[in-house]
Amino acid sequence: MGLFSDMEKFGLKNFKDAKVIDKDKPVDVDIAKLKPKAPEKNETDALFTKHYTCPVCDLKFVTRSIRAGRVKLLEKDIDLRPIYDIADPLKYDVITCDKCGYSSLSRYFGKISTRQMKELKESVGNNFKGIDNDKEVYTYDDAIERHKLALICSIVKNAKNGERAYTCLKLAWVIRGKRNTMDSKDPAFKELYLEEMECIKNAYDGFMLAISREPFPIAGMDENTLKYIMADMARKLKRYDESAKLLGSVITSKTTNNRLKEEALKLKEMLKSELKNNAGN
Ligand SMILES: [Zn+2]
């Protein structure tokens, strides 16, 4: 099952086999654990309605957005996915035009060229069947759909690998957010896990291309932070040598701050014990 096989309901049926990262294609450089407690409860307190004008179809639309300061950071996963108290802001990080389907992570919203606008109109806008932006809260399923729309738009507009990879990473994180609300014995849990890993693989491949071709910061991350996150992706993908190499680079870098260095050392220990366990099998 492809990542986009369920996107036909939005009228987008040509993306079933779309490649997120095309490693063989030259890069176009001319354009710029804690289970959340009842995730939807009290979530409305942290939300407000934000107004936008769509850069593709020029229509005004509204979307739900997180009010800064209303949510408290509780902790982070090993790959730095943040976990908050009353609402998961990650669910609200994609802005979607409900008229034409143009979607992107808030960081990239509106930054499109005339050529990209034309491509988005032709490939997404002309087929898009609409989406309900006016829901009281967005569920994890809503968030997963919105992130997939953002990923499709990043492919259509031929975005840099860094943007595609980051969108994949954020999609992996909302999928994990949903997974963490489920019983691990639920058959859908395993399916979601596999989907999350597919996103992580695409994100890893995309970031690997991005670090050799794009200037830092990439997706707002400096070199050490991105390499740390990639080291954990490589560990999850069982590419242990690559993970160790990335971690080595983070640990020995003179510019890594102490907190990240501590995290990197923790991850190195984790990697060691995984290697040991694998050798024992
Ligand atoms: Zn639009």
PDB file of C-alpha atoms and ligand atoms in Angstrom:
ATOM      1  CA  MET A   1       0.000   0.000   0.000  1.00  0.00           C
ATOM      2  CA  GLY A   2       1.474   3.315  -1.058  1.00  0.00           C
ATOM      3  CA  LEU A   3       1.660   6.333   1.177  1.00  0.00           C
ATOM      4  CA  PHE A   4      -0.924   8.183  -0.902  1.00  0.00           C
ATOM      5  CA  SER A   5      -3.341   5.328  -1.673  1.00  0.00           C
ATOM      6  CA  ASP A   6      -6.044   6.881   0.519  1.00  0.00           C
ATOM      7  CA  MET A   7      -5.857  10.354  -1.040  1.00  0.00           C
ATOM      8  CA  GLU A   8      -8.256   9.572  -3.891  1.00  0.00           C
ATOM      9  CA  LYS A   9     -11.159  10.893  -1.822  1.00  0.00           C
ATOM     10  CA  PHE A  10      -9.734  14.388  -2.310  1.00  0.00           C
ATOM     11  CA  GLY A  11      -9.747  13.849  -6.101  1.00  0.00           C
ATOM     12  CA  LEU A  12      -5.990  13.225  -6.135  1.00  0.00           C
ATOM     13  CA  LYS A  13      -5.723   9.802  -7.723  1.00  0.00           C
ATOM     14  CA  ASN A  14      -2.539  10.316  -9.739  1.00  0.00           C
ATOM     15  CA  PHE A  15      -0.257  10.194  -6.730  1.00  0.00           C
ATOM     16  CA  LYS A  16      -0.680   6.540  -5.738  1.00  0.00           C
ATOM     17  CA  ASP A  17       2.855   5.665  -6.768  1.00  0.00           C
ATOM     18  CA  ALA A  18       4.397   9.118  -6.497  1.00  0.00           C
ATOM     19  CA  LYS A  19       8.015   9.075  -5.362  1.00  0.00           C
ATOM     20  CA  VAL A  20       8.681  11.455  -2.486  1.00  0.00           C
ATOM     21  CA  ILE A  21      12.434  11.437  -2.955  1.00  0.00           C
ATOM     22  CA  ASP A  22      13.901  10.710  -6.355  1.00  0.00           C
ATOM     23  CA  LYS A  23      17.519   9.884  -5.715  1.00  0.00           C
ATOM     24  CA  ASP A  24      18.401   9.503  -9.389  1.00  0.00           C
ATOM     25  CA  LYS A  25      16.969  12.809 -10.495  1.00  0.00           C
ATOM     26  CA  PRO A  26      19.282  15.815 -10.530  1.00  0.00           C
ATOM     27  CA  VAL A  27      18.280  18.461  -8.023  1.00  0.00           C
ATOM     28  CA  ASP A  28      16.494  21.490  -9.384  1.00  0.00           C
ATOM     29  CA  VAL A  29      18.334  24.351  -7.762  1.00  0.00           C
ATOM     30  CA  ASP A  30      16.691  27.223  -9.496  1.00  0.00           C
ATOM     31  CA  ILE A  31      13.878  27.637  -6.947  1.00  0.00           C
ATOM     32  CA  ALA A  32      14.190  28.744  -4.203  1.00  0.00           C
ATOM     33  CA  LYS A  33       6.279   8.060  25.327  1.00  0.00           C
ATOM     34  CA  LEU A  34       4.165   9.570  27.081  1.00  0.00           C
ATOM     35  CA  LYS A  35       0.656   8.685  25.947  1.00  0.00           C
ATOM     36  CA  PRO A  36      -1.193  11.933  25.374  1.00  0.00           C
ATOM     37  CA  LYS A  37      -4.126  12.041  27.733  1.00  0.00           C
ATOM     38  CA  ALA A  38      -7.427  12.177  25.823  1.00  0.00           C
ATOM     39  CA  PRO A  39      -5.907  14.219  22.999  1.00  0.00           C
ATOM     40  CA  GLU A  40      -9.056  16.042  21.961  1.00  0.00           C
ATOM     41  CA  LYS A  41     -10.055  17.021  25.517  1.00  0.00           C
ATOM     42  CA  ASN A  42      -9.491  20.670  26.384  1.00  0.00           C
ATOM     43  CA  GLU A  43      -7.806  21.010  23.044  1.00  0.00           C
ATOM     44  CA  THR A  44     -10.216  23.754  21.965  1.00  0.00           C
ATOM     45  CA  ASP A  45      -8.798  25.988  24.731  1.00  0.00           C
ATOM     46  CA  ALA A  46      -5.478  26.006  22.937  1.00  0.00           C
ATOM     47  CA  LEU A  47      -6.923  26.769  19.490  1.00  0.00           C
ATOM     48  CA  PHE A  48      -7.948  29.822  17.528  1.00  0.00           C
ATOM     49  CA  THR A  49      -9.144  30.505  13.997  1.00  0.00           C
ATOM     50  CA  LYS A  50      -6.510  31.955  11.720  1.00  0.00           C
ATOM     51  CA  HIS A  51      -7.203  33.708   8.402  1.00  0.00           C
ATOM     52  CA  TYR A  52      -5.122  33.225   5.278  1.00  0.00           C
ATOM     53  CA  THR A  53      -5.175  34.202   1.612  1.00  0.00           C
ATOM     54  CA  CYS A  54      -4.241  31.308  -0.639  1.00  0.00           C
ATOM     55  CA  PRO A  55      -1.198  32.095  -2.839  1.00  0.00           C
ATOM     56  CA  VAL A  56      -2.451  29.634  -5.480  1.00  0.00           C
ATOM     57  CA  CYS A  57      -6.183  30.390  -5.918  1.00  0.00           C
ATOM     58  CA  ASP A  58      -6.171  33.805  -4.208  1.00  0.00           C
ATOM     59  CA  LEU A  59      -9.242  32.970  -2.080  1.00  0.00           C
ATOM     60  CA  LYS A  60      -9.466  33.672   1.629  1.00  0.00           C
ATOM     61  CA  PHE A  61      -9.777  30.752   4.029  1.00  0.00           C
ATOM     62  CA  VAL A  62      -9.604  29.968   7.713  1.00  0.00           C
ATOM     63  CA  THR A  63      -7.883  27.177   9.569  1.00  0.00           C
ATOM     64  CA  ARG A  64      -7.452  26.070  13.186  1.00  0.00           C
ATOM     65  CA  SER A  65      -4.198  27.084  14.745  1.00  0.00           C
ATOM     66  CA  ILE A  66      -2.453  26.614  18.113  1.00  0.00           C
ATOM     67  CA  ARG A  67      -2.264  29.604  20.426  1.00  0.00           C
ATOM     68  CA  ALA A  68       1.344  30.050  21.507  1.00  0.00           C
ATOM     69  CA  GLY A  69       1.752  29.726  25.249  1.00  0.00           C
ATOM     70  CA  ARG A  70      -1.393  27.623  25.797  1.00  0.00           C
ATOM     71  CA  VAL A  71       0.403  24.319  25.580  1.00  0.00           C
ATOM     72  CA  LYS A  72       3.243  23.110  27.757  1.00  0.00           C
ATOM     73  CA  LEU A  73       6.151  21.000  26.519  1.00  0.00           C
ATOM     74  CA  LEU A  74       6.334  17.820  28.608  1.00  0.00           C
ATOM     75  CA  GLU A  75       9.201  15.981  26.966  1.00  0.00           C
ATOM     76  CA  LYS A  76      10.771  14.936  23.677  1.00  0.00           C
ATOM     77  CA  ASP A  77      11.169  11.584  21.968  1.00  0.00           C
ATOM     78  CA  ILE A  78      14.719  10.435  21.203  1.00  0.00           C
ATOM     79  CA  ASP A  79      14.364  11.980  17.702  1.00  0.00           C
ATOM     80  CA  LEU A  80      13.282  15.308  19.255  1.00  0.00           C
ATOM     81  CA  ARG A  81       9.529  14.925  18.495  1.00  0.00           C
ATOM     82  CA  PRO A  82       8.009  17.274  21.079  1.00  0.00           C
ATOM     83  CA  ILE A  83       5.207  16.053  23.374  1.00  0.00           C
ATOM     84  CA  TYR A  84       2.828  18.626  24.868  1.00  0.00           C
ATOM     85  CA  ASP A  85       0.099  18.498  27.506  1.00  0.00           C
ATOM     86  CA  ILE A  86      -3.429  19.441  26.355  1.00  0.00           C
ATOM     87  CA  ALA A  87      -2.985  19.467  22.580  1.00  0.00           C
ATOM     88  CA  ASP A  88      -0.478  18.268  20.030  1.00  0.00           C
ATOM     89  CA  PRO A  89       0.604  21.347  18.032  1.00  0.00           C
ATOM     90  CA  LEU A  90       2.111  19.058  15.382  1.00  0.00           C
ATOM     91  CA  LYS A  91      -1.454  18.299  14.215  1.00  0.00           C
ATOM     92  CA  TYR A  92      -1.942  21.966  13.316  1.00  0.00           C
ATOM     93  CA  ASP A  93       1.306  22.630  11.520  1.00  0.00           C
ATOM     94  CA  VAL A  94      -0.025  22.140   7.991  1.00  0.00           C
ATOM     95  CA  ILE A  95      -2.004  24.962   6.408  1.00  0.00           C
ATOM     96  CA  THR A  96      -4.489  23.726   3.802  1.00  0.00           C
ATOM     97  CA  CYS A  97      -6.575  25.851   1.450  1.00  0.00           C
ATOM     98  CA  ASP A  98     -10.006  24.207   1.551  1.00  0.00           C
ATOM     99  CA  LYS A  99     -10.810  25.475  -1.967  1.00  0.00           C
ATOM    100  CA  CYS A 100      -7.820  24.330  -4.058  1.00  0.00           C
ATOM    101  CA  GLY A 101      -5.989  21.948  -1.731  1.00  0.00           C
ATOM    102  CA  TYR A 102      -2.712  23.877  -1.667  1.00  0.00           C
ATOM    103  CA  SER A 103      -1.064  22.695   1.541  1.00  0.00           C
ATOM    104  CA  SER A 104       2.256  23.198   3.189  1.00  0.00           C
ATOM    105  CA  LEU A 105       3.923  23.174   6.569  1.00  0.00           C
ATOM    106  CA  SER A 106       3.547  26.652   8.055  1.00  0.00           C
ATOM    107  CA  ARG A 107       7.306  27.214   7.652  1.00  0.00           C
ATOM    108  CA  TYR A 108       6.999  27.030   3.853  1.00  0.00           C
ATOM    109  CA  PHE A 109       3.496  28.457   3.361  1.00  0.00           C
ATOM    110  CA  GLY A 110       3.169  30.976   0.534  1.00  0.00           C
ATOM    111  CA  LYS A 111       6.748  30.707  -0.654  1.00  0.00           C
ATOM    112  CA  ILE A 112       6.003  29.701  -4.242  1.00  0.00           C
ATOM    113  CA  SER A 113       7.043  30.880  -7.707  1.00  0.00           C
ATOM    114  CA  THR A 114       4.686  31.580 -10.628  1.00  0.00           C
ATOM    115  CA  ARG A 115       5.703  28.287 -12.225  1.00  0.00           C
ATOM    116  CA  GLN A 116       4.984  26.350  -9.036  1.00  0.00           C
ATOM    117  CA  MET A 117       1.616  28.105  -8.702  1.00  0.00           C
ATOM    118  CA  LYS A 118       0.703  26.986 -12.216  1.00  0.00           C
ATOM    119  CA  GLU A 119       1.745  23.399 -11.491  1.00  0.00           C
ATOM    120  CA  LEU A 120      -0.196  23.309  -8.226  1.00  0.00           C
ATOM    121  CA  LYS A 121      -3.313  24.627  -9.979  1.00  0.00           C
ATOM    122  CA  GLU A 122      -3.050  22.022 -12.741  1.00  0.00           C
ATOM    123  CA  SER A 123      -2.152  18.957 -10.685  1.00  0.00           C
ATOM    124  CA  VAL A 124      -3.925  19.619  -7.391  1.00  0.00           C
ATOM    125  CA  GLY A 125      -6.376  22.549  -7.657  1.00  0.00           C
ATOM    126  CA  ASN A 126      -8.200  21.285 -10.761  1.00  0.00           C
ATOM    127  CA  ASN A 127      -8.966  17.930  -9.140  1.00  0.00           C
ATOM    128  CA  PHE A 128      -9.346  18.816  -5.487  1.00  0.00           C
ATOM    129  CA  LYS A 129     -12.707  17.944  -3.923  1.00  0.00           C
ATOM    130  CA  GLY A 130     -12.412  20.153  -0.837  1.00  0.00           C
ATOM    131  CA  ILE A 131     -11.701  19.627   2.845  1.00  0.00           C
ATOM    132  CA  ASP A 132     -13.445  20.817   6.034  1.00  0.00           C
ATOM    133  CA  ASN A 133     -11.233  23.419   7.729  1.00  0.00           C
ATOM    134  CA  ASP A 134     -13.947  24.531  10.105  1.00  0.00           C
ATOM    135  CA  LYS A 135     -13.880  21.532  12.456  1.00  0.00           C
ATOM    136  CA  GLU A 136     -13.646  22.324  16.133  1.00  0.00           C
ATOM    137  CA  VAL A 137     -10.472  20.267  16.493  1.00  0.00           C
ATOM    138  CA  TYR A 138      -8.361  18.326  14.008  1.00  0.00           C
ATOM    139  CA  THR A 139      -7.983  14.653  14.824  1.00  0.00           C
ATOM    140  CA  TYR A 140      -4.788  12.714  14.115  1.00  0.00           C
ATOM    141  CA  ASP A 141      -6.486  11.324  10.999  1.00  0.00           C
ATOM    142  CA  ASP A 142      -7.182  14.895   9.825  1.00  0.00           C
ATOM    143  CA  ALA A 143      -3.571  15.807  10.545  1.00  0.00           C
ATOM    144  CA  ILE A 144      -2.213  12.777   8.667  1.00  0.00           C
ATOM    145  CA  GLU A 145      -4.343  13.683   5.600  1.00  0.00           C
ATOM    146  CA  ARG A 146      -3.193  17.298   5.728  1.00  0.00           C
ATOM    147  CA  HIS A 147       0.456  16.298   5.970  1.00  0.00           C
ATOM    148  CA  LYS A 148       0.004  13.958   2.996  1.00  0.00           C
ATOM    149  CA  LEU A 149      -1.531  16.834   1.029  1.00  0.00           C
ATOM    150  CA  ALA A 150       1.479  18.993   1.959  1.00  0.00           C
ATOM    151  CA  LEU A 151       3.789  16.210   0.811  1.00  0.00           C
ATOM    152  CA  ILE A 152       1.944  15.884  -2.518  1.00  0.00           C
ATOM    153  CA  CYS A 153       2.183  19.667  -3.010  1.00  0.00           C
ATOM    154  CA  SER A 154       5.917  19.565  -2.254  1.00  0.00           C
ATOM    155  CA  ILE A 155       6.352  16.903  -4.949  1.00  0.00           C
ATOM    156  CA  VAL A 156       4.186  18.836  -7.467  1.00  0.00           C
ATOM    157  CA  LYS A 157       6.076  22.096  -6.923  1.00  0.00           C
ATOM    158  CA  ASN A 158       9.392  20.242  -7.110  1.00  0.00           C
ATOM    159  CA  ALA A 159      10.455  21.482  -3.678  1.00  0.00           C
ATOM    160  CA  LYS A 160      14.013  21.061  -2.469  1.00  0.00           C
ATOM    161  CA  ASN A 161      14.853  17.736  -0.817  1.00  0.00           C
ATOM    162  CA  GLY A 162      15.131  19.474   2.555  1.00  0.00           C
ATOM    163  CA  GLU A 163      11.479  20.586   2.419  1.00  0.00           C
ATOM    164  CA  ARG A 164      10.236  17.169   1.234  1.00  0.00           C
ATOM    165  CA  ALA A 165      12.285  15.390   3.878  1.00  0.00           C
ATOM    166  CA  TYR A 166      11.087  17.687   6.656  1.00  0.00           C
ATOM    167  CA  THR A 167       7.452  17.252   5.588  1.00  0.00           C
ATOM    168  CA  CYS A 168       8.002  13.462   5.691  1.00  0.00           C
ATOM    169  CA  LEU A 169       9.526  13.709   9.156  1.00  0.00           C
ATOM    170  CA  LYS A 170       6.551  15.752  10.412  1.00  0.00           C
ATOM    171  CA  LEU A 171       4.170  13.199   8.840  1.00  0.00           C
ATOM    172  CA  ALA A 172       6.042  10.408  10.660  1.00  0.00           C
ATOM    173  CA  TRP A 173       5.605  12.359  13.903  1.00  0.00           C
ATOM    174  CA  VAL A 174       1.818  12.801  13.562  1.00  0.00           C
ATOM    175  CA  ILE A 175       1.496   9.115  12.656  1.00  0.00           C
ATOM    176  CA  ARG A 176       3.419   8.307  15.857  1.00  0.00           C
ATOM    177  CA  GLY A 177       1.147  10.695  17.741  1.00  0.00           C
ATOM    178  CA  LYS A 178      -1.845   8.645  16.598  1.00  0.00           C
ATOM    179  CA  ARG A 179      -0.057   5.371  17.330  1.00  0.00           C
ATOM    180  CA  ASN A 180       0.640   6.488  20.886  1.00  0.00           C
ATOM    181  CA  THR A 181      -3.095   6.846  21.541  1.00  0.00           C
ATOM    182  CA  MET A 182      -3.714   3.227  20.442  1.00  0.00           C
ATOM    183  CA  ASP A 183      -3.348  -0.211  21.934  1.00  0.00           C
ATOM    184  CA  SER A 184      -0.215  -1.797  20.455  1.00  0.00           C
ATOM    185  CA  LYS A 185      -2.196  -5.029  19.913  1.00  0.00           C
ATOM    186  CA  ASP A 186      -4.584  -3.232  17.556  1.00  0.00           C
ATOM    187  CA  PRO A 187      -3.839  -4.504  13.997  1.00  0.00           C
ATOM    188  CA  ALA A 188      -3.953  -0.899  12.756  1.00  0.00           C
ATOM    189  CA  PHE A 189      -1.035  -0.113  15.085  1.00  0.00           C
ATOM    190  CA  LYS A 190       1.361  -2.250  13.060  1.00  0.00           C
ATOM    191  CA  GLU A 191       0.142  -0.749   9.793  1.00  0.00           C
ATOM    192  CA  LEU A 192       0.705   2.745  11.128  1.00  0.00           C
ATOM    193  CA  TYR A 193       4.155   1.740  12.350  1.00  0.00           C
ATOM    194  CA  LEU A 194       5.068   0.550   8.854  1.00  0.00           C
ATOM    195  CA  GLU A 195       3.756   3.784   7.380  1.00  0.00           C
ATOM    196  CA  GLU A 196       5.783   5.786   9.901  1.00  0.00           C
ATOM    197  CA  MET A 197       8.916   3.851   8.928  1.00  0.00           C
ATOM    198  CA  GLU A 198       8.261   4.529   5.245  1.00  0.00           C
ATOM    199  CA  CYS A 199       8.127   8.242   6.059  1.00  0.00           C
ATOM    200  CA  ILE A 200      11.317   7.998   8.096  1.00  0.00           C
ATOM    201  CA  LYS A 201      13.085   6.260   5.227  1.00  0.00           C
ATOM    202  CA  ASN A 202      12.004   8.968   2.782  1.00  0.00           C
ATOM    203  CA  ALA A 203      12.951  11.698   5.251  1.00  0.00           C
ATOM    204  CA  TYR A 204      16.384  10.131   5.777  1.00  0.00           C
ATOM    205  CA  ASP A 205      17.099   9.786   2.051  1.00  0.00           C
ATOM    206  CA  GLY A 206      15.878  13.335   1.432  1.00  0.00           C
ATOM    207  CA  PHE A 207      17.961  14.850   4.225  1.00  0.00           C
ATOM    208  CA  MET A 208      20.998  12.886   3.024  1.00  0.00           C
ATOM    209  CA  LEU A 209      20.676  14.586  -0.382  1.00  0.00           C
ATOM    210  CA  ALA A 210      19.874  17.929   1.253  1.00  0.00           C
ATOM    211  CA  ILE A 211      23.000  18.048   3.461  1.00  0.00           C
ATOM    212  CA  SER A 212      25.251  17.638   0.432  1.00  0.00           C
ATOM    213  CA  ARG A 213      23.424  20.161  -1.743  1.00  0.00           C
ATOM    214  CA  GLU A 214      21.623  22.742   0.392  1.00  0.00           C
ATOM    215  CA  PRO A 215      23.032  25.370   2.737  1.00  0.00           C
ATOM    216  CA  PHE A 216      22.301  25.186   6.467  1.00  0.00           C
ATOM    217  CA  PRO A 217      20.020  25.844   8.226  1.00  0.00           C
ATOM    218  CA  ILE A 218      17.877  23.133   6.597  1.00  0.00           C
ATOM    219  CA  ALA A 219      14.244  23.300   7.727  1.00  0.00           C
ATOM    220  CA  GLY A 220      15.410  25.655  10.463  1.00  0.00           C
ATOM    221  CA  MET A 221      17.914  23.125  11.817  1.00  0.00           C
ATOM    222  CA  ASP A 222      21.657  23.598  12.168  1.00  0.00           C
ATOM    223  CA  GLU A 223      24.029  20.885  10.970  1.00  0.00           C
ATOM    224  CA  ASN A 224      24.487  19.207  14.382  1.00  0.00           C
ATOM    225  CA  THR A 225      20.755  19.016  15.170  1.00  0.00           C
ATOM    226  CA  LEU A 226      19.887  17.616  11.752  1.00  0.00           C
ATOM    227  CA  LYS A 227      22.715  15.060  11.852  1.00  0.00           C
ATOM    228  CA  TYR A 228      21.577  13.985  15.332  1.00  0.00           C
ATOM    229  CA  ILE A 229      18.001  13.416  14.102  1.00  0.00           C
ATOM    230  CA  MET A 230      19.356  11.578  11.047  1.00  0.00           C
ATOM    231  CA  ALA A 231      21.495   9.360  13.303  1.00  0.00           C
ATOM    232  CA  ASP A 232      18.332   8.227  15.063  1.00  0.00           C
ATOM    233  CA  MET A 233      16.554   7.677  11.734  1.00  0.00           C
ATOM    234  CA  ALA A 234      19.494   5.549  10.558  1.00  0.00           C
ATOM    235  CA  ARG A 235      19.266   3.550  13.815  1.00  0.00           C
ATOM    236  CA  LYS A 236      15.540   2.970  13.290  1.00  0.00           C
ATOM    237  CA  LEU A 237      16.263   1.878   9.708  1.00  0.00           C
ATOM    238  CA  LYS A 238      18.981  -0.478  11.019  1.00  0.00           C
ATOM    239  CA  ARG A 239      21.661   1.348   9.051  1.00  0.00           C
ATOM    240  CA  TYR A 240      23.911   1.119  12.090  1.00  0.00           C
ATOM    241  CA  ASP A 241      27.194   2.140  10.442  1.00  0.00           C
ATOM    242  CA  GLU A 242      25.642   5.298   9.062  1.00  0.00           C
ATOM    243  CA  SER A 243      24.074   6.054  12.421  1.00  0.00           C
ATOM    244  CA  ALA A 244      27.426   5.667  14.217  1.00  0.00           C
ATOM    245  CA  LYS A 245      29.153   7.890  11.675  1.00  0.00           C
ATOM    246  CA  LEU A 246      26.554  10.651  12.032  1.00  0.00           C
ATOM    247  CA  LEU A 247      26.701  10.442  15.826  1.00  0.00           C
ATOM    248  CA  GLY A 248      30.500  10.592  15.743  1.00  0.00           C
ATOM    249  CA  SER A 249      30.300  13.773  13.731  1.00  0.00           C
ATOM    250  CA  VAL A 250      27.844  15.356  16.215  1.00  0.00           C
ATOM    251  CA  ILE A 251      29.832  14.282  19.306  1.00  0.00           C
ATOM    252  CA  THR A 252      33.200  15.493  18.018  1.00  0.00           C
ATOM    253  CA  SER A 253      31.957  18.743  16.507  1.00  0.00           C
ATOM    254  CA  LYS A 254      33.215  21.819  18.371  1.00  0.00           C
ATOM    255  CA  THR A 255      29.929  23.604  17.709  1.00  0.00           C
ATOM    256  CA  THR A 256      27.603  21.013  19.313  1.00  0.00           C
ATOM    257  CA  ASN A 257      26.033  22.403  22.485  1.00  0.00           C
ATOM    258  CA  ASN A 258      26.251  20.394  25.707  1.00  0.00           C
ATOM    259  CA  ARG A 259      22.588  19.370  25.755  1.00  0.00           C
ATOM    260  CA  LEU A 260      22.704  17.924  22.256  1.00  0.00           C
ATOM    261  CA  LYS A 261      26.031  16.241  23.022  1.00  0.00           C
ATOM    262  CA  GLU A 262      24.406  14.536  26.029  1.00  0.00           C
ATOM    263  CA  GLU A 263      21.521  13.350  23.853  1.00  0.00           C
ATOM    264  CA  ALA A 264      23.993  12.097  21.257  1.00  0.00           C
ATOM    265  CA  LEU A 265      25.900  10.122  23.912  1.00  0.00           C
ATOM    266  CA  LYS A 266      22.608   8.593  25.112  1.00  0.00           C
ATOM    267  CA  LEU A 267      21.740   7.627  21.557  1.00  0.00           C
ATOM    268  CA  LYS A 268      25.219   6.129  21.107  1.00  0.00           C
ATOM    269  CA  GLU A 269      24.598   3.871  24.104  1.00  0.00           C
ATOM    270  CA  MET A 270      21.233   2.847  22.668  1.00  0.00           C
ATOM    271  CA  LEU A 271      22.877   2.044  19.354  1.00  0.00           C
ATOM    272  CA  LYS A 272      25.558  -0.048  21.110  1.00  0.00           C
ATOM    273  CA  SER A 273      23.006  -2.134  23.002  1.00  0.00           C
ATOM    274  CA  GLU A 274      20.950  -2.662  19.828  1.00  0.00           C
ATOM    275  CA  LEU A 275      24.058  -3.883  18.013  1.00  0.00           C
ATOM    276  CA  LYS A 276      24.850  -6.218  20.920  1.00  0.00           C
ATOM    277  CA  ASN A 277      21.319  -7.640  20.920  1.00  0.00           C
ATOM    278  CA  ASN A 278      21.440  -8.153  17.169  1.00  0.00           C
ATOM    279  CA  ALA A 279      24.763  -9.948  17.407  1.00  0.00           C
ATOM    280  CA  GLY A 280      23.298 -12.276  20.017  1.00  0.00           C
ATOM    281  CA  ASN A 281      20.419 -13.304  17.749  1.00  0.00           C
TER     282      ASN A 281
HETATM  283 ZN    ZN B   1      -6.304  27.851  -2.688  1.00  0.00          ZN
END
